[in-house]
Short mmCIF file of N, CA and C in Angstrom, two decimals:
data_model
loop_
_atom_site.label_atom_id
_atom_site.label_comp_id
_atom_site.label_asym_id
_atom_site.label_seq_id
_atom_site.Cartn_x
_atom_site.Cartn_y
_atom_site.Cartn_z
N MET A 1 120.77 108.59 108.49
CA MET A 1 119.72 108.70 107.87
C MET A 1 118.65 107.35 107.84
N PRO A 2 118.32 106.87 108.51
CA PRO A 2 117.23 105.98 107.59
C PRO A 2 116.31 106.52 106.43
N LYS A 3 116.45 105.58 105.40
CA LYS A 3 115.16 106.29 104.17
C LYS A 3 113.54 105.93 104.47
N LYS A 4 112.82 106.18 104.51
CA LYS A 4 111.53 105.67 104.61
C LYS A 4 110.45 105.28 103.93
N ILE A 5 110.19 104.02 103.72
CA ILE A 5 110.17 103.39 102.06
C ILE A 5 108.05 102.84 102.33
N ALA A 6 107.24 103.54 101.68
CA ALA A 6 105.96 102.68 101.68
C ALA A 6 105.80 101.68 100.32
N LEU A 7 105.39 101.14 101.01
CA LEU A 7 105.72 99.97 99.66
C LEU A 7 103.25 99.60 99.05
N ILE A 8 103.71 100.24 98.72
CA ILE A 8 101.95 99.25 97.39
C ILE A 8 102.26 98.91 96.26
N SER A 9 100.87 98.35 96.60
CA SER A 9 100.73 97.43 94.88
C SER A 9 99.15 97.31 94.97
N ASP A 10 99.21 96.45 93.48
CA ASP A 10 97.50 96.15 93.19
C ASP A 10 96.82 97.93 93.45
N SER A 11 96.62 98.57 92.66
CA SER A 11 96.11 100.06 93.15
C SER A 11 94.52 99.83 92.35
N HIS A 12 95.07 99.26 91.05
CA HIS A 12 93.89 98.40 90.28
C HIS A 12 92.90 100.08 90.25
N SER A 13 93.61 101.24 89.82
CA SER A 13 93.01 102.79 89.43
C SER A 13 92.48 103.34 90.83
N TYR A 14 92.60 102.72 92.35
CA TYR A 14 91.70 103.55 93.68
C TYR A 14 92.86 103.58 95.01
N ILE A 15 93.16 104.89 95.03
CA ILE A 15 93.36 105.24 95.86
C ILE A 15 92.70 105.66 96.90
N ASP A 16 92.46 105.90 98.19
CA ASP A 16 92.22 106.45 99.33
C ASP A 16 93.01 107.61 99.58
N HIS A 17 92.39 108.00 100.98
CA HIS A 17 92.65 109.46 102.01
C HIS A 17 93.44 108.94 102.76
N LYS A 18 93.05 107.90 102.97
CA LYS A 18 93.72 106.70 104.30
C LYS A 18 94.80 106.42 103.74
N THR A 19 95.16 106.00 103.09
CA THR A 19 96.57 105.32 102.12
C THR A 19 97.35 106.76 101.88
N LEU A 20 96.98 107.70 101.37
CA LEU A 20 98.26 109.18 101.16
C LEU A 20 98.33 109.22 102.17
N THR A 21 97.36 109.45 103.26
CA THR A 21 98.16 109.81 104.49
C THR A 21 99.31 109.18 105.19
N TYR A 22 99.42 107.48 105.11
CA TYR A 22 100.09 107.27 105.21
C TYR A 22 102.00 107.33 104.45
N LEU A 23 101.65 107.64 103.36
CA LEU A 23 102.56 107.92 102.09
C LEU A 23 103.16 109.29 102.96
N ALA A 24 102.53 110.20 103.18
CA ALA A 24 102.98 111.22 103.42
C ALA A 24 103.95 111.36 104.57
N ASP A 25 104.47 110.56 105.22
CA ASP A 25 105.49 110.75 106.09
C ASP A 25 106.53 109.54 105.43
N VAL A 26 107.03 109.69 104.66
CA VAL A 26 108.01 108.56 104.08
C VAL A 26 109.14 109.46 102.98
N ASP A 27 109.85 108.88 102.33
CA ASP A 27 110.85 109.89 101.34
C ASP A 27 110.48 109.37 100.11
N GLU A 28 110.00 107.35 100.05
CA GLU A 28 110.01 107.05 98.93
C GLU A 28 108.68 106.29 98.65
N ILE A 29 108.05 106.01 97.68
CA ILE A 29 107.16 105.19 97.19
C ILE A 29 107.41 104.28 96.31
N TRP A 30 106.92 102.86 96.81
CA TRP A 30 107.51 102.20 95.72
C TRP A 30 106.30 101.41 95.29
N HIS A 31 105.37 101.39 94.18
CA HIS A 31 104.35 100.66 93.75
C HIS A 31 104.72 99.43 92.49
N ALA A 32 104.55 98.21 92.98
CA ALA A 32 104.55 97.16 92.47
C ALA A 32 104.01 96.15 91.09
N GLY A 33 103.42 97.65 91.03
CA GLY A 33 102.50 96.98 89.79
C GLY A 33 100.72 96.79 89.70
N ASP A 34 99.70 96.52 88.63
CA ASP A 34 99.01 96.92 88.61
C ASP A 34 98.31 98.40 89.16
N ILE A 35 98.42 99.55 88.21
CA ILE A 35 98.68 100.78 88.82
C ILE A 35 97.14 100.88 88.38
N GLY A 36 96.82 100.35 87.04
CA GLY A 36 95.72 101.05 86.69
C GLY A 36 95.08 102.28 85.43
N SER A 37 95.74 103.19 87.08
CA SER A 37 95.32 104.47 86.00
C SER A 37 95.95 105.75 86.09
N GLY A 38 96.62 106.84 86.11
CA GLY A 38 97.42 107.37 85.74
C GLY A 38 97.24 108.68 87.12
N THR A 39 95.86 108.70 87.19
CA THR A 39 95.60 109.43 88.31
C THR A 39 95.78 109.17 89.75
N VAL A 40 96.53 107.32 90.05
CA VAL A 40 96.75 106.61 91.09
C VAL A 40 97.95 107.65 90.94
N MET A 41 98.88 107.40 90.57
CA MET A 41 100.43 107.92 90.31
C MET A 41 100.55 109.68 90.66
N GLN A 42 99.38 110.49 90.26
CA GLN A 42 99.61 111.93 90.20
C GLN A 42 98.76 112.24 91.33
N ALA A 43 97.94 111.28 92.18
CA ALA A 43 97.91 111.66 93.10
C ALA A 43 98.74 111.51 94.46
N LEU A 44 99.78 111.03 94.30
CA LEU A 44 100.95 110.84 95.47
C LEU A 44 101.56 111.56 95.93
N PRO A 45 101.64 111.74 97.42
CA PRO A 45 102.28 113.12 97.96
C PRO A 45 103.56 113.74 96.65
N GLY A 46 103.73 114.81 96.78
CA GLY A 46 104.94 115.27 95.72
C GLY A 46 105.76 115.37 97.15
N GLY A 47 107.04 115.56 96.17
CA GLY A 47 108.37 115.59 96.86
C GLY A 47 109.01 114.30 97.37
N LYS A 48 108.17 112.98 96.87
CA LYS A 48 109.08 112.13 96.83
C LYS A 48 109.67 111.56 96.00
N THR A 49 110.95 110.37 95.81
CA THR A 49 111.57 109.55 94.88
C THR A 49 110.40 108.42 94.49
N ILE A 50 108.99 107.89 93.06
CA ILE A 50 108.52 106.90 93.17
C ILE A 50 109.20 106.42 91.84
N ARG A 51 108.96 105.03 92.79
CA ARG A 51 109.50 104.14 92.15
C ARG A 51 108.61 103.16 91.99
N ALA A 52 108.60 102.51 90.53
CA ALA A 52 107.05 101.18 90.39
C ALA A 52 107.27 100.69 89.22
N VAL A 53 106.21 99.70 88.76
CA VAL A 53 106.78 99.06 87.60
C VAL A 53 104.51 98.61 86.87
N PHE A 54 104.97 98.00 85.64
CA PHE A 54 103.98 97.94 85.43
C PHE A 54 103.28 96.29 85.06
N GLY A 55 102.22 96.38 85.48
CA GLY A 55 101.38 95.52 85.84
C GLY A 55 100.82 94.60 85.09
N ASN A 56 99.99 93.60 84.90
CA ASN A 56 99.05 93.04 84.23
C ASN A 56 98.04 93.72 83.33
N ILE A 57 97.86 94.57 84.43
CA ILE A 57 96.25 94.90 83.81
C ILE A 57 96.51 96.12 83.21
N ASP A 58 98.02 96.98 83.79
CA ASP A 58 98.60 98.29 83.66
C ASP A 58 97.91 98.12 81.22
N ASP A 59 97.92 99.29 81.08
CA ASP A 59 97.48 99.67 79.23
C ASP A 59 99.09 100.23 79.13
N LYS A 60 98.93 100.50 78.02
CA LYS A 60 99.54 100.52 77.40
C LYS A 60 101.00 102.50 77.47
N GLU A 61 99.31 102.83 77.97
CA GLU A 61 99.91 104.31 79.20
C GLU A 61 101.14 104.15 79.86
N MET A 62 100.61 103.18 81.42
CA MET A 62 101.65 102.60 81.86
C MET A 62 102.73 102.14 81.91
N GLN A 63 102.57 101.05 80.63
CA GLN A 63 103.82 100.65 80.36
C GLN A 63 104.30 101.88 79.20
N HIS A 64 104.14 102.14 79.15
CA HIS A 64 105.07 103.85 78.43
C HIS A 64 106.51 104.51 79.74
N ALA A 65 105.17 104.02 80.56
CA ALA A 65 105.39 105.55 82.11
C ALA A 65 106.77 103.93 82.67
N TYR A 66 106.48 103.34 83.32
CA TYR A 66 107.05 102.70 83.93
C TYR A 66 107.65 100.81 83.42
N PRO A 67 108.20 100.64 84.60
CA PRO A 67 109.40 99.67 83.32
C PRO A 67 108.85 98.45 84.14
N GLU A 68 108.72 96.96 83.53
CA GLU A 68 108.64 95.85 83.96
C GLU A 68 109.28 95.46 85.08
N TRP A 69 110.99 95.69 85.49
CA TRP A 69 111.37 96.03 86.34
C TRP A 69 112.20 96.49 85.87
N GLN A 70 112.30 97.17 87.98
CA GLN A 70 112.88 98.08 88.80
C GLN A 70 114.43 97.48 89.72
N GLU A 71 115.70 97.51 89.04
CA GLU A 71 116.80 97.26 89.68
C GLU A 71 117.77 98.20 90.18
N PHE A 72 117.38 98.13 91.93
CA PHE A 72 118.49 99.35 92.41
C PHE A 72 119.43 99.16 93.52
N THR A 73 120.13 99.76 94.00
CA THR A 73 120.44 100.27 95.25
C THR A 73 120.06 101.11 96.12
N LEU A 74 119.60 100.98 97.55
CA LEU A 74 119.72 102.68 98.12
C LEU A 74 119.85 102.03 99.51
N GLU A 75 120.73 102.66 99.97
CA GLU A 75 121.01 102.73 101.29
C GLU A 75 121.69 101.21 101.64
N GLY A 76 122.35 100.72 100.82
CA GLY A 76 123.53 99.67 100.92
C GLY A 76 122.22 98.39 100.40
N VAL A 77 121.14 98.38 100.20
CA VAL A 77 120.44 97.56 100.03
C VAL A 77 119.67 96.85 98.68
N LYS A 78 120.57 95.66 98.02
CA LYS A 78 120.30 96.06 95.99
C LYS A 78 118.79 95.39 96.01
N VAL A 79 117.66 96.14 95.77
CA VAL A 79 116.31 96.00 95.93
C VAL A 79 115.81 95.15 94.15
N LEU A 80 115.22 94.35 94.06
CA LEU A 80 115.06 93.67 92.38
C LEU A 80 113.16 93.99 92.23
N MET A 81 112.30 94.80 91.98
CA MET A 81 111.01 94.50 91.72
C MET A 81 110.61 94.30 90.59
N THR A 82 109.22 93.50 90.65
CA THR A 82 108.42 93.05 89.50
C THR A 82 106.95 93.29 90.00
N HIS A 83 106.09 93.14 88.88
CA HIS A 83 104.92 92.84 89.39
C HIS A 83 104.62 91.29 89.80
N ILE A 84 105.02 90.68 89.08
CA ILE A 84 104.63 89.12 89.42
C ILE A 84 105.42 88.20 89.13
N GLY A 85 105.62 87.94 90.46
CA GLY A 85 106.80 86.92 90.68
C GLY A 85 106.88 85.78 91.72
N GLY A 86 105.51 85.63 91.53
CA GLY A 86 105.19 84.18 93.17
C GLY A 86 106.38 85.03 93.83
N LYS A 87 105.77 83.33 94.81
CA LYS A 87 106.55 83.48 95.47
C LYS A 87 107.26 82.34 96.69
N PRO A 88 108.12 82.20 97.47
CA PRO A 88 109.14 81.26 97.80
C PRO A 88 107.94 80.81 98.38
N PRO A 89 108.30 78.85 98.13
CA PRO A 89 109.95 78.65 97.38
C PRO A 89 109.18 78.53 95.80
N ARG A 90 107.53 79.07 95.80
CA ARG A 90 107.08 78.24 93.67
C ARG A 90 106.85 80.20 93.33
N TYR A 91 108.49 80.57 93.20
CA TYR A 91 108.39 81.19 92.58
C TYR A 91 108.37 81.19 90.73
N ALA A 92 107.48 82.85 89.90
CA ALA A 92 106.93 82.76 88.83
C ALA A 92 108.13 82.42 88.08
N THR A 93 108.09 81.89 86.66
CA THR A 93 109.56 81.24 85.60
C THR A 93 110.15 81.68 85.54
N GLY A 94 111.85 81.93 86.02
CA GLY A 94 112.71 82.68 85.72
C GLY A 94 112.42 83.92 86.97
N ILE A 95 112.08 83.78 87.96
CA ILE A 95 112.40 84.68 88.72
C ILE A 95 113.01 84.42 90.02
N LYS A 96 113.68 83.07 90.07
CA LYS A 96 114.79 82.89 91.20
C LYS A 96 115.94 82.96 90.48
N ALA A 97 116.13 82.61 89.26
CA ALA A 97 117.71 82.77 88.72
C ALA A 97 117.47 84.21 88.70
N ARG A 98 116.52 84.99 88.61
CA ARG A 98 116.66 86.79 88.03
C ARG A 98 117.51 87.08 89.67
N ILE A 99 116.88 86.83 90.43
CA ILE A 99 117.20 86.84 92.09
C ILE A 99 118.67 86.70 92.30
N LYS A 100 118.86 85.12 92.48
CA LYS A 100 120.21 85.35 92.32
C LYS A 100 121.17 85.72 91.33
N GLY A 101 120.83 85.88 89.88
CA GLY A 101 121.63 86.96 89.44
C GLY A 101 122.06 88.11 89.54
N SER A 102 120.70 88.79 89.99
CA SER A 102 121.07 90.36 90.98
C SER A 102 122.18 90.41 91.65
N ALA A 103 121.63 89.54 92.49
CA ALA A 103 122.35 88.84 94.31
C ALA A 103 121.44 90.28 94.92
N ALA A 104 120.10 89.94 94.68
CA ALA A 104 119.47 91.88 95.37
C ALA A 104 119.49 90.84 96.71
N HIS A 105 118.91 92.00 97.73
CA HIS A 105 119.56 91.33 99.00
C HIS A 105 117.56 91.26 99.24
N LEU A 106 116.82 92.40 98.29
CA LEU A 106 114.97 92.59 98.80
C LEU A 106 114.01 92.53 97.14
N PHE A 107 113.56 91.40 97.64
CA PHE A 107 112.90 91.17 96.23
C PHE A 107 111.44 91.19 96.32
N VAL A 108 110.46 92.78 96.07
CA VAL A 108 109.36 92.84 95.57
C VAL A 108 108.70 92.87 94.89
N CYS A 109 107.22 92.11 94.64
CA CYS A 109 106.60 92.20 93.52
C CYS A 109 105.21 91.75 93.94
N GLY A 110 104.05 91.74 93.52
CA GLY A 110 102.46 92.45 93.98
C GLY A 110 101.76 91.11 92.94
N HIS A 111 100.67 91.44 92.69
CA HIS A 111 99.92 90.41 91.97
C HIS A 111 99.17 89.26 92.68
N SER A 112 100.00 89.34 93.76
CA SER A 112 98.32 87.78 94.77
C SER A 112 97.63 88.69 95.23
N HIS A 113 98.20 89.64 95.82
CA HIS A 113 96.82 90.79 96.18
C HIS A 113 97.19 89.72 98.40
N ILE A 114 98.08 89.44 98.47
CA ILE A 114 98.71 88.77 99.71
C ILE A 114 99.73 89.34 100.07
N CYS A 115 99.55 89.87 101.01
CA CYS A 115 101.02 90.87 102.10
C CYS A 115 102.05 89.18 102.26
N LYS A 116 103.07 89.90 102.03
CA LYS A 116 104.04 88.10 102.61
C LYS A 116 104.92 88.51 102.47
N VAL A 117 105.81 88.79 103.62
CA VAL A 117 107.79 89.00 103.80
C VAL A 117 107.54 87.43 104.07
N GLU A 118 109.20 87.51 103.56
CA GLU A 118 109.94 86.29 104.30
C GLU A 118 111.17 86.30 103.48
N PHE A 119 112.17 85.59 104.44
CA PHE A 119 113.21 85.83 104.28
C PHE A 119 112.98 83.99 103.55
N ASP A 120 114.02 83.84 102.02
CA ASP A 120 114.19 82.84 101.15
C ASP A 120 115.67 82.63 101.78
N LYS A 121 116.01 81.27 102.40
CA LYS A 121 117.60 81.28 102.01
C LYS A 121 117.72 80.59 100.93
N THR A 122 117.04 80.06 99.76
CA THR A 122 117.51 79.19 98.85
C THR A 122 118.13 80.84 97.79
N VAL A 123 117.54 81.84 98.56
CA VAL A 123 118.45 82.99 97.00
C VAL A 123 118.69 83.50 97.90
N ASN A 124 118.57 83.42 99.36
CA ASN A 124 119.86 84.39 100.34
C ASN A 124 118.91 85.86 100.13
N CYS A 125 117.71 86.21 99.90
CA CYS A 125 116.90 87.01 99.80
C CYS A 125 115.70 87.30 100.83
N LEU A 126 115.51 88.94 100.98
CA LEU A 126 114.06 88.79 101.66
C LEU A 126 112.87 89.46 100.43
N TYR A 127 111.54 89.00 100.50
CA TYR A 127 110.76 88.49 100.07
C TYR A 127 109.81 89.18 100.43
N MET A 128 109.48 90.00 99.84
CA MET A 128 107.88 91.09 99.93
C MET A 128 106.79 91.34 98.83
N ASN A 129 106.10 91.57 99.23
CA ASN A 129 104.42 91.38 98.84
C ASN A 129 103.22 92.22 99.59
N PRO A 130 103.46 93.85 99.51
CA PRO A 130 102.95 94.22 100.23
C PRO A 130 101.56 94.08 100.40
N GLY A 131 101.13 93.18 99.33
CA GLY A 131 99.50 92.74 99.28
C GLY A 131 98.51 93.71 98.01
N ALA A 132 97.48 94.84 98.95
CA ALA A 132 96.77 95.43 97.88
C ALA A 132 96.52 96.63 98.49
N ILE A 133 96.53 97.46 98.06
CA ILE A 133 95.78 98.87 98.21
C ILE A 133 93.98 99.38 97.34
N GLY A 134 94.18 98.06 96.79
CA GLY A 134 92.71 98.63 95.75
C GLY A 134 91.05 97.71 95.98
N GLN A 135 90.26 98.23 95.49
CA GLN A 135 89.08 97.25 95.83
C GLN A 135 88.86 96.30 94.95
N HIS A 136 90.24 96.09 93.82
CA HIS A 136 89.05 95.10 93.07
C HIS A 136 90.03 93.91 93.26
N GLY A 137 89.93 92.43 92.96
CA GLY A 137 90.33 91.61 93.24
C GLY A 137 89.36 90.89 95.28
N PHE A 138 90.54 89.74 95.88
CA PHE A 138 89.70 88.59 96.00
C PHE A 138 90.25 88.59 97.09
N HIS A 139 90.85 89.56 97.43
CA HIS A 139 91.67 90.11 99.06
C HIS A 139 90.71 90.04 100.19
N VAL A 140 90.41 90.51 100.87
CA VAL A 140 89.51 90.74 102.01
C VAL A 140 90.29 92.25 102.73
N MET A 141 91.57 92.36 103.04
CA MET A 141 91.79 93.21 103.68
C MET A 141 93.37 93.75 103.31
N ARG A 142 92.02 95.15 102.83
CA ARG A 142 93.72 96.03 101.95
C ARG A 142 94.99 96.58 102.30
N THR A 143 95.86 96.73 101.93
CA THR A 143 97.37 96.26 103.11
C THR A 143 98.17 97.03 102.37
N MET A 144 99.29 97.55 102.97
CA MET A 144 100.59 98.14 102.74
C MET A 144 101.33 97.81 103.89
N LEU A 145 102.28 97.96 102.86
CA LEU A 145 103.75 98.02 103.90
C LEU A 145 104.80 99.16 104.12
N LEU A 146 105.43 99.36 105.57
CA LEU A 146 105.88 100.36 105.82
C LEU A 146 108.01 100.33 106.55
N PHE A 147 108.72 100.94 106.01
CA PHE A 147 109.64 99.92 106.23
C PHE A 147 111.36 101.33 106.13
N ASP A 148 112.28 100.62 106.65
CA ASP A 148 113.08 101.33 106.46
C ASP A 148 114.43 100.62 105.82
N LEU A 149 114.79 101.80 105.37
CA LEU A 149 116.44 101.13 105.22
C LEU A 149 117.52 101.66 105.36
N GLU A 150 118.44 101.09 106.31
CA GLU A 150 119.20 101.48 106.69
C GLU A 150 120.77 100.86 106.70
N ALA A 151 122.03 101.45 106.15
CA ALA A 151 122.77 100.70 106.28
C ALA A 151 123.06 98.85 105.58
N GLY A 152 122.50 98.82 105.10
CA GLY A 152 122.22 97.76 104.55
C GLY A 152 121.15 97.15 105.01
N GLN A 153 120.33 97.30 105.77
CA GLN A 153 119.11 96.01 106.11
C GLN A 153 118.52 97.24 106.44
N VAL A 154 116.97 95.91 105.98
CA VAL A 154 115.53 96.62 106.12
C VAL A 154 115.20 96.97 107.84
N LYS A 155 114.37 98.04 108.31
CA LYS A 155 114.66 98.19 109.41
C LYS A 155 112.80 98.16 109.84
N ASN A 156 112.32 98.38 110.90
CA ASN A 156 111.10 98.88 112.03
C ASN A 156 109.87 98.86 110.54
N LEU A 157 109.63 97.42 109.83
CA LEU A 157 108.54 96.68 108.99
C LEU A 157 107.94 96.60 109.66
N ARG A 158 106.18 97.58 109.16
CA ARG A 158 105.47 97.46 109.86
C ARG A 158 104.41 97.07 108.48
N VAL A 159 103.19 95.86 108.62
CA VAL A 159 102.53 96.22 108.10
C VAL A 159 100.80 97.03 107.93
N VAL A 160 100.51 97.86 107.43
CA VAL A 160 99.83 98.91 107.65
C VAL A 160 98.40 98.12 107.04
N GLU A 161 97.03 97.91 108.05
CA GLU A 161 96.07 97.16 107.10
C GLU A 161 95.17 98.63 107.04
N LEU A 162 94.51 99.01 106.28
CA LEU A 162 93.70 99.86 105.68
C LEU A 162 92.35 99.87 105.46
N GLY A 163 91.93 98.95 105.79
CA GLY A 163 90.96 98.76 105.59
C GLY A 163 89.79 97.67 104.81
N LYS A 164 88.76 97.03 104.74
CA LYS A 164 88.23 95.80 104.24
C LYS A 164 87.84 96.59 103.28
N ARG A 165 88.03 95.38 101.53
CA ARG A 165 88.09 95.90 100.36
C ARG A 165 86.28 95.96 100.54
N GLY A 166 86.26 97.37 99.34
CA GLY A 166 84.66 96.75 99.58
C GLY A 166 83.90 97.95 100.73
N LYS A 167 84.56 98.92 101.20
CA LYS A 167 84.39 99.45 102.76
C LYS A 167 84.97 101.17 102.43
N VAL A 168 84.29 101.61 102.55
CA VAL A 168 84.15 102.96 102.39
C VAL A 168 84.83 103.70 104.15
N VAL A 169 86.57 103.59 104.15
CA VAL A 169 86.30 103.93 105.42
C VAL A 169 87.44 105.41 105.59
#
């Protein structure tokens, strides 16, 4: 059975019913930082594995609750996740070396508020940034990613548009 994953980021203390509806049908929820408030994490549906990292706006409470890095293997896919990662080909300082050193198959980050998925041949790794689910920032459309992990592969990848920033839907 594949593992169904929801990847979110940059909630900035905001989560809405529409986002929660998508999170109800997954096995795991990954949050790539800038959580903002514990109320976001408390609002997540129960019975799910939650993997999260803190971001640059997260206070000491969030930094205590969640690490800066997550590194794990799930369904044969080695995952490396942090908040500030840059993007191919211009990763943040030290990120490219860390991806190579970990031999990750999937690198996940947030921070930019720009949804982007790209295979980077230079590190032999799939890059994912889900964009932002929150209302704070310069992004126009709030986005998240849904996908399956099965037999060492990412499958059934979907970008979910949650509505325009600043509009209640």
